Amino acid sequence: MTELQRKLLPVKKSVAQVTQATGEIEKLASTNAENKTIEVKRHPITEMFFMRTPEFIVSAVLLSILLYFLLVYDEVFIAKLVKLLPTLSDKKMAVSIAHDIESQVSGYLFNNYND
């Protein structure tokens, strides 16, 4: 029996090495198979900047176009506004308010343009 154990000892060592190698391969396979989640951290300011920039550009262009037409067609706008109002005092007040708004906007644009 001892002689048989001695002859089988190299085979037993080989089987142990194969078992150990199989265990290591299973470890590698299991770590590669695990789902690793990667979380991308975003900076809220840059995300807001990239998301809101197109909206801001469109709003600025539309505001500029509207402001241009209101300043160019001022007299037409005031004439139509006067036609809508029923009493003379309302018409005078509307014309006064429109001229005040025009002078305020023109002054603002002129001051910002010169700065």
Short mmCIF file of C-alpha atoms in Angstrom, two decimals:
data_model
loop_
_atom_site.label_atom_id
_atom_site.label_comp_id
_atom_site.label_asym_id
_atom_site.label_seq_id
_atom_site.Cartn_x
_atom_site.Cartn_y
_atom_site.Cartn_z
CA MET A 1 0.00 0.00 0.00
CA THR A 2 2.83 2.39 0.83
CA GLU A 3 4.54 1.51 -2.40
CA LEU A 4 1.33 2.23 -4.31
CA GLN A 5 1.00 5.59 -2.55
CA ARG A 6 4.59 6.42 -3.45
CA LYS A 7 4.00 5.58 -7.13
CA LEU A 8 0.75 7.56 -7.24
CA LEU A 9 2.26 10.59 -5.51
CA PRO A 10 3.37 12.31 -8.80
CA VAL A 11 -0.12 11.72 -10.27
CA LYS A 12 -1.69 13.12 -7.09
CA LYS A 13 0.49 16.25 -7.34
CA SER A 14 -0.49 16.70 -11.00
CA VAL A 15 -4.18 16.38 -10.15
CA ALA A 16 -3.75 18.95 -7.35
CA GLN A 17 -2.05 21.37 -9.75
CA VAL A 18 -4.82 20.90 -12.33
CA THR A 19 -7.44 21.47 -9.62
CA GLN A 20 -5.66 24.64 -8.49
CA ALA A 21 -5.37 25.91 -12.08
CA THR A 22 -9.05 25.17 -12.67
CA GLY A 23 -9.95 27.18 -9.55
CA GLU A 24 -7.87 30.15 -10.72
CA ILE A 25 -9.50 30.03 -14.18
CA GLU A 26 -12.94 30.01 -12.58
CA LYS A 27 -11.97 33.05 -10.48
CA LEU A 28 -10.85 34.94 -13.56
CA ALA A 29 -14.00 33.99 -15.44
CA SER A 30 -16.25 35.02 -12.57
CA THR A 31 -14.58 38.44 -12.14
CA ASN A 32 -14.84 39.13 -15.88
CA ALA A 33 -18.47 38.03 -15.92
CA GLU A 34 -19.46 40.41 -13.12
CA ASN A 35 -21.29 43.50 -14.31
CA LYS A 36 -19.27 46.48 -13.38
CA THR A 37 -21.22 49.70 -13.50
CA ILE A 38 -19.42 52.85 -14.43
CA GLU A 39 -21.02 56.06 -13.32
CA VAL A 40 -20.19 59.20 -15.25
CA LYS A 41 -20.33 62.20 -13.01
CA ARG A 42 -21.57 65.30 -14.74
CA HIS A 43 -21.09 68.81 -13.61
CA PRO A 44 -24.52 70.46 -13.31
CA ILE A 45 -23.35 73.84 -14.60
CA THR A 46 -21.81 72.48 -17.80
CA GLU A 47 -24.80 70.21 -18.39
CA MET A 48 -27.15 73.16 -17.97
CA PHE A 49 -24.92 75.26 -20.26
CA PHE A 50 -25.03 72.71 -23.06
CA MET A 51 -28.74 72.02 -22.64
CA ARG A 52 -29.89 75.64 -22.36
CA THR A 53 -27.62 77.33 -24.93
CA PRO A 54 -29.79 76.56 -27.99
CA GLU A 55 -32.90 77.82 -26.18
CA PHE A 56 -31.10 81.01 -25.18
CA ILE A 57 -29.86 81.66 -28.72
CA VAL A 58 -33.33 81.13 -30.22
CA SER A 59 -34.91 83.39 -27.59
CA ALA A 60 -32.32 86.13 -28.18
CA VAL A 61 -32.84 86.02 -31.96
CA LEU A 62 -36.62 86.15 -31.63
CA LEU A 63 -36.41 89.00 -29.14
CA SER A 64 -34.11 90.95 -31.47
CA ILE A 65 -36.46 90.46 -34.42
CA LEU A 66 -39.49 91.49 -32.37
CA LEU A 67 -37.69 94.53 -30.98
CA TYR A 68 -36.58 95.54 -34.48
CA PHE A 69 -40.11 95.41 -35.86
CA LEU A 70 -41.54 97.24 -32.87
CA LEU A 71 -39.00 100.04 -33.27
CA VAL A 72 -39.29 100.24 -37.06
CA TYR A 73 -43.07 100.09 -37.25
CA ASP A 74 -43.67 102.23 -34.19
CA GLU A 75 -46.11 104.61 -35.83
CA VAL A 76 -48.15 101.78 -37.38
CA PHE A 77 -48.30 100.01 -34.02
CA ILE A 78 -49.42 103.17 -32.21
CA ALA A 79 -52.02 103.96 -34.89
CA LYS A 80 -53.56 100.50 -34.59
CA LEU A 81 -53.48 100.73 -30.81
CA VAL A 82 -55.27 104.10 -30.90
CA LYS A 83 -57.98 102.66 -33.17
CA LEU A 84 -58.68 99.91 -30.64
CA LEU A 85 -59.20 102.19 -27.64
CA PRO A 86 -62.68 103.69 -27.15
CA THR A 87 -62.13 107.04 -25.39
CA LEU A 88 -59.86 109.96 -26.17
CA SER A 89 -58.25 109.89 -22.72
CA ASP A 90 -57.38 106.19 -23.17
CA LYS A 91 -55.89 106.98 -26.57
CA LYS A 92 -53.76 109.79 -25.15
CA MET A 93 -52.58 107.59 -22.30
CA ALA A 94 -51.69 104.74 -24.69
CA VAL A 95 -49.69 107.10 -26.94
CA SER A 96 -47.91 108.53 -23.91
CA ILE A 97 -47.06 105.06 -22.58
CA ALA A 98 -45.85 103.92 -26.01
CA HIS A 99 -43.57 106.97 -26.36
CA ASP A 100 -42.22 106.46 -22.86
CA ILE A 101 -41.46 102.82 -23.60
CA GLU A 102 -39.82 103.77 -26.89
CA SER A 103 -37.62 106.40 -25.27
CA GLN A 104 -36.65 104.04 -22.42
CA VAL A 105 -35.73 101.21 -24.79
CA SER A 106 -33.88 103.53 -27.16
CA GLY A 107 -31.96 105.08 -24.27
CA TYR A 108 -31.08 101.65 -22.91
CA LEU A 109 -29.87 100.39 -26.28
CA PHE A 110 -27.94 103.58 -26.97
CA ASN A 111 -26.21 103.52 -23.58
CA ASN A 112 -25.28 99.84 -23.87
CA TYR A 113 -24.09 100.27 -27.43
CA ASN A 114 -21.73 103.11 -26.46
CA ASP A 115 -20.29 101.27 -23.45
#
